[in-house]
Coordinates of C-alpha atoms in Angstrom, one line a residue:
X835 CA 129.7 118.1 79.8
X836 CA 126.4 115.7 80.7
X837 CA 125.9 112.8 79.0
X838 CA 128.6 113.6 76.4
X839 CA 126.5 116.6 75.4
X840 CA 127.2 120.1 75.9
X841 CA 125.4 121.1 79.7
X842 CA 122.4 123.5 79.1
X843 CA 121.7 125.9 81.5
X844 CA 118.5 127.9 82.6
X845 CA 118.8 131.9 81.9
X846 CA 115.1 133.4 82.0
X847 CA 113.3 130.3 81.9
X848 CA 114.7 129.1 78.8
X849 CA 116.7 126.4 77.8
X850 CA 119.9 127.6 76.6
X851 CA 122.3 125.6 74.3
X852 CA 126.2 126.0 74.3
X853 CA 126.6 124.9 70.7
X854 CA 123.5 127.1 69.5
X855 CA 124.2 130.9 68.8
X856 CA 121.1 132.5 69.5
X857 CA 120.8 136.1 67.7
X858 CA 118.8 137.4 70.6
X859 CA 121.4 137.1 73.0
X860 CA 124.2 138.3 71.4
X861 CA 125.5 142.1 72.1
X862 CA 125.2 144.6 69.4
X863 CA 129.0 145.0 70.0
X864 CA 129.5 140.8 69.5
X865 CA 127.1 141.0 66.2
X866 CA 129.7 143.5 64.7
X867 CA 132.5 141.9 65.9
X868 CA 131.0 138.5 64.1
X869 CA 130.3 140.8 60.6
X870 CA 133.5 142.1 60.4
X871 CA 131.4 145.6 60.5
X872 CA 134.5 147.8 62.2
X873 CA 133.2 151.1 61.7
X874 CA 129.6 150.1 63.4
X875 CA 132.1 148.5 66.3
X876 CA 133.9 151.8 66.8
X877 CA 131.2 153.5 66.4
X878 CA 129.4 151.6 69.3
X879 CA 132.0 151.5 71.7
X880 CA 132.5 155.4 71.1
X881 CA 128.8 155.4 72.5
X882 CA 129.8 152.9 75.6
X883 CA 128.8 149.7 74.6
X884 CA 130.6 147.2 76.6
X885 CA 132.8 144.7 75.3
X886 CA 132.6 142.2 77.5
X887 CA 128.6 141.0 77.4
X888 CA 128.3 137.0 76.9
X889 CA 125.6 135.5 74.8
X890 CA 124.2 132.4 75.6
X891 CA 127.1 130.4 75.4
X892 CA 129.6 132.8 77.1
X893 CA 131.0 134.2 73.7
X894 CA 132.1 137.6 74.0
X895 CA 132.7 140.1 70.9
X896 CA 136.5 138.6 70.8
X897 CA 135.7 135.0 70.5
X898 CA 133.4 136.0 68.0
X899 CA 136.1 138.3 65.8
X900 CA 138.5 135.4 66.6
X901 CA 136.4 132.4 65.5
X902 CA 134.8 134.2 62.2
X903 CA 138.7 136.1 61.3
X904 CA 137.5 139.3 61.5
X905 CA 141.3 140.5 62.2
X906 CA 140.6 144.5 62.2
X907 CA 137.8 144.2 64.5
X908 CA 140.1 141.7 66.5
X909 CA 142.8 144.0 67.1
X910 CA 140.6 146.9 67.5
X911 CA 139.1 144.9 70.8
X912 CA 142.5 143.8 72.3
X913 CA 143.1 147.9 72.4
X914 CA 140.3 148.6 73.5
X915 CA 139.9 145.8 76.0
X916 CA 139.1 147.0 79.7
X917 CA 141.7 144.6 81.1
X918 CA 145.1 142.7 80.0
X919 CA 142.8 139.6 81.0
X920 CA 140.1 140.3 78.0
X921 CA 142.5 138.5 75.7
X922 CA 142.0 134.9 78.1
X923 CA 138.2 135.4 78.3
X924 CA 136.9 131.8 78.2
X925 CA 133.3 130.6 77.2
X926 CA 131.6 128.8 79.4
X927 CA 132.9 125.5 77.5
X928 CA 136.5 127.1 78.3
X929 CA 137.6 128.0 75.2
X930 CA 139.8 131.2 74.7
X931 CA 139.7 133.6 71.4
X932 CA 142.9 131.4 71.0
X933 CA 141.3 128.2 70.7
X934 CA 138.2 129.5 68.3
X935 CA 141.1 130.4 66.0
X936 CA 143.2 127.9 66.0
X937 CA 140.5 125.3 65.6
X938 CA 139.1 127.3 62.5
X939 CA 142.8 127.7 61.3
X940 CA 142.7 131.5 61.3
X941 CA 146.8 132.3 60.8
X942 CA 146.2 135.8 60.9
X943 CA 144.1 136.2 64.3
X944 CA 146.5 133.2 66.1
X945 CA 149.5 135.3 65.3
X946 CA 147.2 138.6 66.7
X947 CA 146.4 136.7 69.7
X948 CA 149.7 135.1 70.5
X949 CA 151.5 138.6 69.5
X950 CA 149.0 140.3 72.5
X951 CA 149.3 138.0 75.1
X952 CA 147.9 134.9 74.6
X953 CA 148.3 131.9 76.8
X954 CA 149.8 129.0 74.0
X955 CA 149.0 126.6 76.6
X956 CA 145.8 127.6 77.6
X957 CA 143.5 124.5 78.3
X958 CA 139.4 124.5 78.0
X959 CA 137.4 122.9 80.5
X960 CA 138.6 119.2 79.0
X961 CA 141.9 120.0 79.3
X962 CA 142.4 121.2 75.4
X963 CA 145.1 122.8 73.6
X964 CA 144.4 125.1 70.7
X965 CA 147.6 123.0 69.4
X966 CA 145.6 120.2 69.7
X967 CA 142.4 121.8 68.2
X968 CA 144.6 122.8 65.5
X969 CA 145.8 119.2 64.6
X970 CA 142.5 117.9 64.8
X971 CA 141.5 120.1 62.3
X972 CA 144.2 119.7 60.1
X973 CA 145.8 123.5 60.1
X974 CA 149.3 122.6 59.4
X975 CA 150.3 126.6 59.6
X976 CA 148.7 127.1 62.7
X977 CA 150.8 124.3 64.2
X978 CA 154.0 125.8 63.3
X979 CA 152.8 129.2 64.5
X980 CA 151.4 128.0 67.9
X981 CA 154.5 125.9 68.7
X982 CA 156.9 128.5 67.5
X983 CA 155.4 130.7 70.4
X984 CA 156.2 127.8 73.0
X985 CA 152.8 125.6 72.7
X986 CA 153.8 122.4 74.3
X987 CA 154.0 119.7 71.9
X988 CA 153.2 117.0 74.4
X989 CA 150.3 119.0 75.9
X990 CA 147.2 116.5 76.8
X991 CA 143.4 116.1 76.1
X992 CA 140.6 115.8 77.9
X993 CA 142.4 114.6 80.9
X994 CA 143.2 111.2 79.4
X995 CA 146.6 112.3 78.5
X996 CA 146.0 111.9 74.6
X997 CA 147.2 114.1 73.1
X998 CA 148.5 115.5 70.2
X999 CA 150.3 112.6 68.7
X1000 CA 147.7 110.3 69.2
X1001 CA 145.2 112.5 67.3
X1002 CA 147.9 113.0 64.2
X1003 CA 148.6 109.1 64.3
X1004 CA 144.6 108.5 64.6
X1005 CA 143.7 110.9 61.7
X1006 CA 146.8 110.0 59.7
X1007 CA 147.8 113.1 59.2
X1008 CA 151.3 111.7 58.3
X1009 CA 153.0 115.3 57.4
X1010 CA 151.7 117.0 61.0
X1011 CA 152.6 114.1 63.1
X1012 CA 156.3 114.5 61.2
X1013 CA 156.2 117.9 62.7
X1014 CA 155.3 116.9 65.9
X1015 CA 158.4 114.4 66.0
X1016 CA 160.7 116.6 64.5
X1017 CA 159.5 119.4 67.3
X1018 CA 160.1 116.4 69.5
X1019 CA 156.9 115.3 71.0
X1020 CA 157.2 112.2 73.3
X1021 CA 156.2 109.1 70.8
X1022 CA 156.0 107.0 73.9
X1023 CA 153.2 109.0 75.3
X1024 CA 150.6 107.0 76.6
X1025 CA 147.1 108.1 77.7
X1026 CA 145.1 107.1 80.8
X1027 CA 144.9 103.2 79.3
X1028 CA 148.5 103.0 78.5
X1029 CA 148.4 103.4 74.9
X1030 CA 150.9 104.8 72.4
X1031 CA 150.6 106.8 69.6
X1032 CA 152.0 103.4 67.4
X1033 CA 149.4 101.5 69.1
X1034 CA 146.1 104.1 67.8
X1035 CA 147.9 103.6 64.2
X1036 CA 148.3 100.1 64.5
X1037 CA 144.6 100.1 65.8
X1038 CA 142.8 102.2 63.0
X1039 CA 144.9 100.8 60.1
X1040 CA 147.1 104.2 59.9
X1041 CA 149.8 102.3 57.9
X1042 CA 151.7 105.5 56.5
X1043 CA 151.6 107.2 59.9
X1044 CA 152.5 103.7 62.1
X1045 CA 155.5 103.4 59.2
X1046 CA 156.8 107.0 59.9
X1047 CA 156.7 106.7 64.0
X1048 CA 158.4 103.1 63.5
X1049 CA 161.1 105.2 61.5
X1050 CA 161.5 107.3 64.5
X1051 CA 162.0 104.4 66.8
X1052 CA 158.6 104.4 68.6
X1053 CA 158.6 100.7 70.6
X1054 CA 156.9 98.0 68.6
X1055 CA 156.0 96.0 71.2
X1056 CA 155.1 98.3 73.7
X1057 CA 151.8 97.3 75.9
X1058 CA 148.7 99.2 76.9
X1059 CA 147.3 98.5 80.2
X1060 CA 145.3 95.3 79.5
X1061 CA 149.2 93.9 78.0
X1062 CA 147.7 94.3 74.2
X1063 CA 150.1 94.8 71.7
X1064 CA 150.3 96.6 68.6
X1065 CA 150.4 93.9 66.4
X1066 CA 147.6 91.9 68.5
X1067 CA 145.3 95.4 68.4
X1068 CA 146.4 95.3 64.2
X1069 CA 145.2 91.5 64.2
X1070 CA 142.0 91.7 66.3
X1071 CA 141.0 94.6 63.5
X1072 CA 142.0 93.6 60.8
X1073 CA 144.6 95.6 59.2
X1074 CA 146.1 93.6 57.3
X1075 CA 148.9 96.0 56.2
X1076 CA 149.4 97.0 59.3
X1077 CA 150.5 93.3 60.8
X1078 CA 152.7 92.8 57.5
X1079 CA 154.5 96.0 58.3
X1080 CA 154.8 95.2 61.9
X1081 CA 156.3 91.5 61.8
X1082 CA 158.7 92.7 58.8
X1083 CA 159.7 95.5 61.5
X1084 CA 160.0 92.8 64.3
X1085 CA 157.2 93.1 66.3
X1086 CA 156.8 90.1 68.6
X1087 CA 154.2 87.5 68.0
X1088 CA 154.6 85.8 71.1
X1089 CA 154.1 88.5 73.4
X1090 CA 151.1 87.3 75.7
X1091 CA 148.6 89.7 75.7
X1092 CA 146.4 89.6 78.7
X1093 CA 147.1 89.2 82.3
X1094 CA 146.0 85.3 82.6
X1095 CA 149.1 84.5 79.7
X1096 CA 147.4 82.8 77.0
X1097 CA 146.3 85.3 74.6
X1098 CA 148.3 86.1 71.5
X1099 CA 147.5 87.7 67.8
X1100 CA 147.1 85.0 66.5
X1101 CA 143.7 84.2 68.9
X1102 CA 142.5 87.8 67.8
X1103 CA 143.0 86.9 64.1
X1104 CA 141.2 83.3 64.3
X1105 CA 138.3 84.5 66.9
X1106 CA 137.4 88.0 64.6
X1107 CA 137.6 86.3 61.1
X1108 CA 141.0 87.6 59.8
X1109 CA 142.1 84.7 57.9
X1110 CA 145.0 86.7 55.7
X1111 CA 146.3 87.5 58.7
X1112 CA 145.9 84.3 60.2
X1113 CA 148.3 83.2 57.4
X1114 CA 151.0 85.5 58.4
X1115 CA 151.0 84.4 62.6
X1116 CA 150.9 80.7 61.7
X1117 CA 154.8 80.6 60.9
X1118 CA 156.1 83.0 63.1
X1119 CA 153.7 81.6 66.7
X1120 CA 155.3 79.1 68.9
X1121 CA 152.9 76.3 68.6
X1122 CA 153.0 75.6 72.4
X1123 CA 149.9 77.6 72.5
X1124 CA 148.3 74.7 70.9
X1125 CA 148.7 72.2 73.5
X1126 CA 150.5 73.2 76.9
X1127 CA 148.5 72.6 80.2
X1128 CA 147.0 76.6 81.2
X1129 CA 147.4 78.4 77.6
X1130 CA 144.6 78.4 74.8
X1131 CA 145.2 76.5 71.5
X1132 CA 143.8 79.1 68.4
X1133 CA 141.4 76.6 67.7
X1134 CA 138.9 77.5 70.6
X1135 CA 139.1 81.1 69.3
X1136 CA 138.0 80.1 66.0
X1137 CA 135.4 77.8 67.6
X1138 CA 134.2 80.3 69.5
X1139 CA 133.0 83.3 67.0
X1140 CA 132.3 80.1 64.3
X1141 CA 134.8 80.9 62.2
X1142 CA 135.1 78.6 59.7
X1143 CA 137.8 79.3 57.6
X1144 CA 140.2 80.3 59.9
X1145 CA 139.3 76.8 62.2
X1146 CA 140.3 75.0 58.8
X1147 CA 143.0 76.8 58.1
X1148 CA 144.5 76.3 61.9
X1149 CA 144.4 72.7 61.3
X1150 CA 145.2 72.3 57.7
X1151 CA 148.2 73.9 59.3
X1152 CA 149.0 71.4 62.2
X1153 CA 147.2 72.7 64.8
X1154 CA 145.5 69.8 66.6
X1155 CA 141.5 69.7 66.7
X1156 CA 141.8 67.9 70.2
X1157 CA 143.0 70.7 72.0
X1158 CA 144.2 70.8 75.7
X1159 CA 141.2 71.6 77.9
X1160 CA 140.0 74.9 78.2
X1161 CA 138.2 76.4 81.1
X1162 CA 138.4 80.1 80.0
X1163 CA 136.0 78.9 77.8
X1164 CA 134.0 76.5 80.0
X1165 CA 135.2 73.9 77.7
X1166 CA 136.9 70.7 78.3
X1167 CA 137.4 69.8 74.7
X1168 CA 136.9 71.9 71.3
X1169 CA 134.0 69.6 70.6
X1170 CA 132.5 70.7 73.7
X1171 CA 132.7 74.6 72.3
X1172 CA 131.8 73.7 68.8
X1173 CA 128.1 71.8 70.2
X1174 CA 127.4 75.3 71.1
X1175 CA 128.2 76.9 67.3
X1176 CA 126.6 74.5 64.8
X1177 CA 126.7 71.4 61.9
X1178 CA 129.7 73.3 59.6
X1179 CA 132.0 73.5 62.6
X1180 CA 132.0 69.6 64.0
X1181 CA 132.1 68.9 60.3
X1182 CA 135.2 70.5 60.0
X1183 CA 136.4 68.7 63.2
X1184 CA 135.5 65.5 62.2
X1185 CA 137.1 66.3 58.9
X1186 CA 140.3 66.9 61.0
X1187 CA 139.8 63.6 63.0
X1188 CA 139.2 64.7 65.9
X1189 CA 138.9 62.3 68.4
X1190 CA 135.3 61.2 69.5
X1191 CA 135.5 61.0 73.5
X1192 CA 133.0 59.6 75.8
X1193 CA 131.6 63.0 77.0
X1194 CA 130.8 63.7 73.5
X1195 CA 127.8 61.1 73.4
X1196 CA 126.2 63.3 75.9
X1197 CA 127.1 66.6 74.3
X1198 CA 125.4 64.7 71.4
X1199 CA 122.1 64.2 73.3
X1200 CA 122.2 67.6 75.3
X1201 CA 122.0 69.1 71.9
X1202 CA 119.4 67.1 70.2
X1203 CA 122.5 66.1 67.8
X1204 CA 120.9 62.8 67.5
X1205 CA 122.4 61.3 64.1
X1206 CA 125.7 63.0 65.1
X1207 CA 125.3 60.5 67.9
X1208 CA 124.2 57.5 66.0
X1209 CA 128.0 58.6 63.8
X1210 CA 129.8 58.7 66.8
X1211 CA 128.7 55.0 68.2
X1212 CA 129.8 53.9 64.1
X1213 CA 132.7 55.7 64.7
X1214 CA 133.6 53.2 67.6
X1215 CA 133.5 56.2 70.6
X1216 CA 133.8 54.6 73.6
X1217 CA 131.1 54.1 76.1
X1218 CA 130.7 56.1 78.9
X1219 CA 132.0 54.5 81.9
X1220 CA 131.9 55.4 85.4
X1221 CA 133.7 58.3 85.2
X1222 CA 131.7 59.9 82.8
X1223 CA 128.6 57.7 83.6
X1224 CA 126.8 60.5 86.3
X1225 CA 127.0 63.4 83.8
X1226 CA 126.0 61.4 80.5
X1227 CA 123.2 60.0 82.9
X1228 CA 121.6 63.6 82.5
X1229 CA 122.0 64.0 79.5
X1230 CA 120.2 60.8 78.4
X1231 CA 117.1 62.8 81.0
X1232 CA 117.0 65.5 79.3
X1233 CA 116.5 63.7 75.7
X1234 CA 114.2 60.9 77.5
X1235 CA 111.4 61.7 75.2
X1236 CA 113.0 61.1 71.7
X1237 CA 114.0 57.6 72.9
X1238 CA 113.9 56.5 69.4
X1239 CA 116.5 58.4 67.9
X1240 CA 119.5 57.6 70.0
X1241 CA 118.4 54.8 72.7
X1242 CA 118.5 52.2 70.0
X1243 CA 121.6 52.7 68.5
X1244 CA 123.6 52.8 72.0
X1245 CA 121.6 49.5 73.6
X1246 CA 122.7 48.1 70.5
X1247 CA 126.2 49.4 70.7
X1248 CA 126.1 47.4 74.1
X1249 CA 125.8 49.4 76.6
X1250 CA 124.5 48.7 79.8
X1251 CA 120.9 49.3 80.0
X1252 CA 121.2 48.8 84.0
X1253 CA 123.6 52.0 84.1
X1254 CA 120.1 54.0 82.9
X1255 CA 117.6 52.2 85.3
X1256 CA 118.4 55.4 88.0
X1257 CA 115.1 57.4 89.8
X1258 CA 115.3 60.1 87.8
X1259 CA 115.2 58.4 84.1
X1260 CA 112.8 55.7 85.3
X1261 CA 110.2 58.9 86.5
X1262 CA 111.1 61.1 83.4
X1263 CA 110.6 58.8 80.4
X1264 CA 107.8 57.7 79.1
X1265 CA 106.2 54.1 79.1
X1266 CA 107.6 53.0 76.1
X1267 CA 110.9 54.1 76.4
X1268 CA 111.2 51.9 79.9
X1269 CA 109.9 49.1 78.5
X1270 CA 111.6 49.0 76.0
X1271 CA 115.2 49.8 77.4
X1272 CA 114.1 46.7 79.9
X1273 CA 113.5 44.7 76.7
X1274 CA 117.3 44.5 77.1
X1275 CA 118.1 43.0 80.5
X1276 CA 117.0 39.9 82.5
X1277 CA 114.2 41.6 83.7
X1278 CA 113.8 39.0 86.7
X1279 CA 117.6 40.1 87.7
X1280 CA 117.7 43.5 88.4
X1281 CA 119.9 45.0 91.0
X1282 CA 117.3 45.0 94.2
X1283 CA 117.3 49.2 94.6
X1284 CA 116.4 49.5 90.9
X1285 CA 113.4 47.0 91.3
X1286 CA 112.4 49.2 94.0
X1287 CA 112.5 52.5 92.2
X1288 CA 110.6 50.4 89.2
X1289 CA 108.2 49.1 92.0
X1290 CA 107.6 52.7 92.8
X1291 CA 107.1 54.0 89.3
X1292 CA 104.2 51.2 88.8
X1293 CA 102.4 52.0 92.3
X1294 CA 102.9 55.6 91.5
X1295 CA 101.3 56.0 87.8
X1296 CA 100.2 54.6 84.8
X1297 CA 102.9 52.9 83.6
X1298 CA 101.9 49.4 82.1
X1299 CA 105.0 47.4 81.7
X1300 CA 104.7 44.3 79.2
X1301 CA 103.1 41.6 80.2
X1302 CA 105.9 39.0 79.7
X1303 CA 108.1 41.0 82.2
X1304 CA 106.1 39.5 84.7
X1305 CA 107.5 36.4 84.1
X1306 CA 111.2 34.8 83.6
X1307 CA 112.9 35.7 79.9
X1308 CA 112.6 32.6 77.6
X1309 CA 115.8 30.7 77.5
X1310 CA 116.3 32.3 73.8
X1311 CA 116.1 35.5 75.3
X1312 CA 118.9 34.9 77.8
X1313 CA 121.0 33.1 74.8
X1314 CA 120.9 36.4 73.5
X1315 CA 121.8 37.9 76.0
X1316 CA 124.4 35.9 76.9
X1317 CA 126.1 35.9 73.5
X1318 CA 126.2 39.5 73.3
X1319 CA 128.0 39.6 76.2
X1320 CA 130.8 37.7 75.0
X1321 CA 131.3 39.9 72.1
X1322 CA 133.4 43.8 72.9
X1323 CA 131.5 46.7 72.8
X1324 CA 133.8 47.5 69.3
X1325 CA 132.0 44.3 67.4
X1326 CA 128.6 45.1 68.3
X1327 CA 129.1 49.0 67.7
X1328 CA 128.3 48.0 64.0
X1329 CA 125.9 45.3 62.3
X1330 CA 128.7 44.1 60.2
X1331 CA 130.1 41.7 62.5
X1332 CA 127.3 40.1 63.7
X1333 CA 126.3 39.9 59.9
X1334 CA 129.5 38.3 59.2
X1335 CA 129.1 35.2 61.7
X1336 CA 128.2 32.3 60.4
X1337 CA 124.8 31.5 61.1
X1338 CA 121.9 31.7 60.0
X1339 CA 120.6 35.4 59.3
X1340 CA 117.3 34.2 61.5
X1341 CA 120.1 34.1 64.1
X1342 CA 121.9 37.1 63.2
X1343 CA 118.9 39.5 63.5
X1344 CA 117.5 37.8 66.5
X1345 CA 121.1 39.1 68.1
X1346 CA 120.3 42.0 66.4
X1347 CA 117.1 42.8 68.6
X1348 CA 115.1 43.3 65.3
X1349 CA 112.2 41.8 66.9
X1350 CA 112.0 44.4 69.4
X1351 CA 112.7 47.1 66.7
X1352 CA 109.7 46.1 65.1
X1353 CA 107.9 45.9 68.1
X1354 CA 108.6 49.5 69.1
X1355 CA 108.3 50.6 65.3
X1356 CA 111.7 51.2 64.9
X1357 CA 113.7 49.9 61.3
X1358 CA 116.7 48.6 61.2
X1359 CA 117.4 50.8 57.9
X1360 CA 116.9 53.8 60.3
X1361 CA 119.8 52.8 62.8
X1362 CA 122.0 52.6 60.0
X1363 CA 121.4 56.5 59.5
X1364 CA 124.5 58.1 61.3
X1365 CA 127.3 58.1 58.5
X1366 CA 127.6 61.7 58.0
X1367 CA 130.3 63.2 55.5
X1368 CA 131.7 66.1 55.3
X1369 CA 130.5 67.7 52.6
X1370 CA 127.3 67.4 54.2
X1371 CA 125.1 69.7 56.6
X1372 CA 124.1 67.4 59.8
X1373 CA 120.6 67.6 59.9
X1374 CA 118.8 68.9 62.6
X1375 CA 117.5 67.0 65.6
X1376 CA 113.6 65.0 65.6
X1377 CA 111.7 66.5 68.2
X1378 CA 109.3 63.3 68.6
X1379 CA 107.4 63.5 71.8
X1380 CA 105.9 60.7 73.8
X1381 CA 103.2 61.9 76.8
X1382 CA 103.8 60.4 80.2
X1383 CA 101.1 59.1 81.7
X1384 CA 100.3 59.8 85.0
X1385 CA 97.6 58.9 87.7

């Protein structure tokens, strides 16, 4: 075979098809043979017409009496064969008379041929039994003929070592893989990747079949090559009968299956979308899977294909939404993953309570997930702090240019403005956007090596900064200042404390920065604009763009 198609081969310039019985290269004596015509085959080989001429595909006249049941003209060639090897002739695909009738089911001519001669065990050139043709094609008779003349019940298939039982159990032929048993094939075979005849069943949703070789005591919780299970195969494709069966049987839920440890059916069920069968491994799975340091809680599975349901269902059930870390993923928290897969599943976390973390701000700005951000700083996340301060630097980069949306709400939030004032965001953001992020320092106080990089960016293009920043903040400016410093990063997350205070509300949205809002065209009713519920779809991200200006 080439390219999983039969090999064509060149006989007198023309192409020349295995599978294609050309009428124009078949013998006189084969196109008897093939019409059952006995007297005109006598009557040719009385006249010395050879028996043993091939067609295009190899065929001979027997092949052709054997595959079309022509039984008279059959036995009439295995007398009159030249040699006691006539009866083995192979096609050029390797099949014997044997297998042409065994795969059509032709009782009659299998008896003929295994009464003259024939090899039961005879393979074709992919290693093929005519037992095995004959339970692929369902000839129930034929079986019982073929192994009652010694055909090996455990005989393989195209090298892979399936074999007979696998393609009962695959077909669910339930009555022929009784047979087989009962003859007593090997229902621990495995072929070339370890798998059992239970495991195809399990695989394909064979329930009657994977019910009568748990009868005969086949291993439930055997293990292909790759350590997958039967019931983790069952999960992953949905059979729901099939699971059922298997975990009233006894089959083992936590049976890891994969080589690194972590990965059990209940992961299959929650990353492909099962969630009946996600019902039935919830009870039964040791929930250490959830947490413990090196496994993989269910949750990332679900994350990962964005299924829905069965994320909901995992945590309805107890399963945490804030999840160990997860590198096989590339994920240090299921927030992390879910950034990746849309609004519905962070819904469904924050529904769940996940906790908001630090890196999550950035994941938030990485994504263009800017009123999930404005949520998260209402939702009292903390601010990123040294150790997360580097990586959440790049993310604020890469969203430099929709300054509005998200710079706002975290300067308000109190956060350091300083901690942005690094080469990179200086060069990347537009005029605007610095001057107003320096609308919220002591602009005559910077650290030295920022003033430089600022320095730089003036000399360096066209950057105008305000006027006033030329000169020292007005003492109300550094009041403000100074009071928001006194107050945690938790009161001025929200408005509501500051509104509470008792002064006057002149006062309150001075502290408030809604002077600079205005300048910079931003409302305060827009800030407000990050409660998101969870019956609702997060919107997507503004895409505003602001051109920087360069010499």
């Amino acid at each position: 075979y080439m390219g999983g198609q039969p090999e064509r081969v060149d006989r007198g310039g023309e192409r020349m098809d295995f599978t294609e019985a050309y009428s124009d290269r078949c013998s006189a004596v084969g196109l008897a043979a093939r019409e059952g015509n006995i007297k005109l085959l006598k009557k040719l080989i009385r006249k010395g017409y050879s028996i043993d001429v091939s067609d295009n595909r190899g065929w001979m006249a027997i092949h052709e009496a054997a595959f079309q049941n022509t039984k008279k003209c059959l036995k009439f060639l295995i007398q009159a064969a030249p040699s006691a090897n006539y009866i083995r002739s192979k096609t050029f695909e390797g099949s014997s008379p044997l297998h042409l009738s065994a795969s059509r089911g032709n009782l009659e001519c299998t008896a003929i041929l295994l009464e003259s001669g024939a090899d039961p065990n005879e393979v074709t050139n992919d290693a093929t039994t005519p037992l095995f043709l004959a339970v692929e094609n369902e000839h129930t008779n034929v079986i019982k003929l073929l192994l009652q003349h010694g055909a090996d019940v455990n005989g393989s298939h195209c090298w892979s070592e399936w074999n007979s039982l696998h393609q009962a159990a695959f077909q669910n032929y339930s009555e022929i893989l009784k047979l087989l048993l009962d003859e007593g094939a090997n229902k621990e075979s495995v072929d070339d990747f370890g798998i059992t005849p239970l495991f195809i069943a399990a695989q394909y949703g064979k329930l009657e079949c994977l019910r009568i070789l748990i009868s005969y005591g086949a291993n439930i919780n055997c293990q292909a090559k790759d350590q997958a299970t039967p019931l983790f195969i069952a999960a992953q494709e949905g059979n729901d009968k099939c699971v059922e069966l298997l975990l009233a049987e006894g089959a083992n839920p936590n049976l890891y299956c994969n080589e690194e440890e972590w990965q059990l059916p209940i992961h299959a069920a929650a990353q492909m979308g099962h969630s009946n069968i996600l019902r039935m491994l919830i009870p039964v799975t040791d929930r250490v899977c959830g947490s413990a340091e090196g496994k993989v809680s269910p949750v990332y599975s679900a994350i990962y294909s964005g299924q829905e349901i069965c994320l909901e269902l995992l945590l309805k059930e107890g399963y945490s939404p804030d999840a160990q870390s997860c590198p096989v993923f590339g994920c240090k928290s299921p927030m992390y993953l879910a950034f990746q897969k849309g609004s519905e599943i962070i819904l469904i976390l924050l529904k769940y309570g996940i906790k908001i973390l630090e890196i999550d701000l950035g994941l938030c700005l990485l994504h263009r997930r800017y009123n999930l951000f404005r949520h998260f700083l209402r939702k009292d996340c903390k601010l990123s702090c040294q150790l997360h301060l580097v990586e959440f630097s790049k993310c604020a980069v890469s969203a430099g240019r929709d300054y509005r949306e998200w710079l706002p709400s975290l300067l308000l939030a109190g956060f350091n403005p300083v901690n942005l004032l690094f080469h990179d965001w200086i060069f990347s953001v537009s005029s605007d956007a610095l001057n107003f992020l320096l609308e919220f320092t002591n602009w005559k106080r910077l650290p030295w090596n920022v003033e430089q990089v600022l320095s730089s960016r003036k000399a360096t293009s066209m950057w105008m900064p305000c006027s006033y920043f030329e000169h020292i903040p007005s003492l109300s400016h550094l009041c403000r200042l100074e009071i928001r410093s006194l107050l945690t990063s938790v009161c001025l997350q929200s408005d509501q404390h500051i509104r509470q205070l008792p002064i006057p509300t002149c006062l309150q949205d001075f502290l408030l920065y809604l002077d600079v809002l205005k300048t910079y065209s931003i409302s305060e009713s827009w800030l407000k604009a990050g409660d998101v519920c969870e019956e609702s779809t997060l919107p997507s991200c503004s895409n505003s763009e602001h051109k920087e200006e360069k010499k």
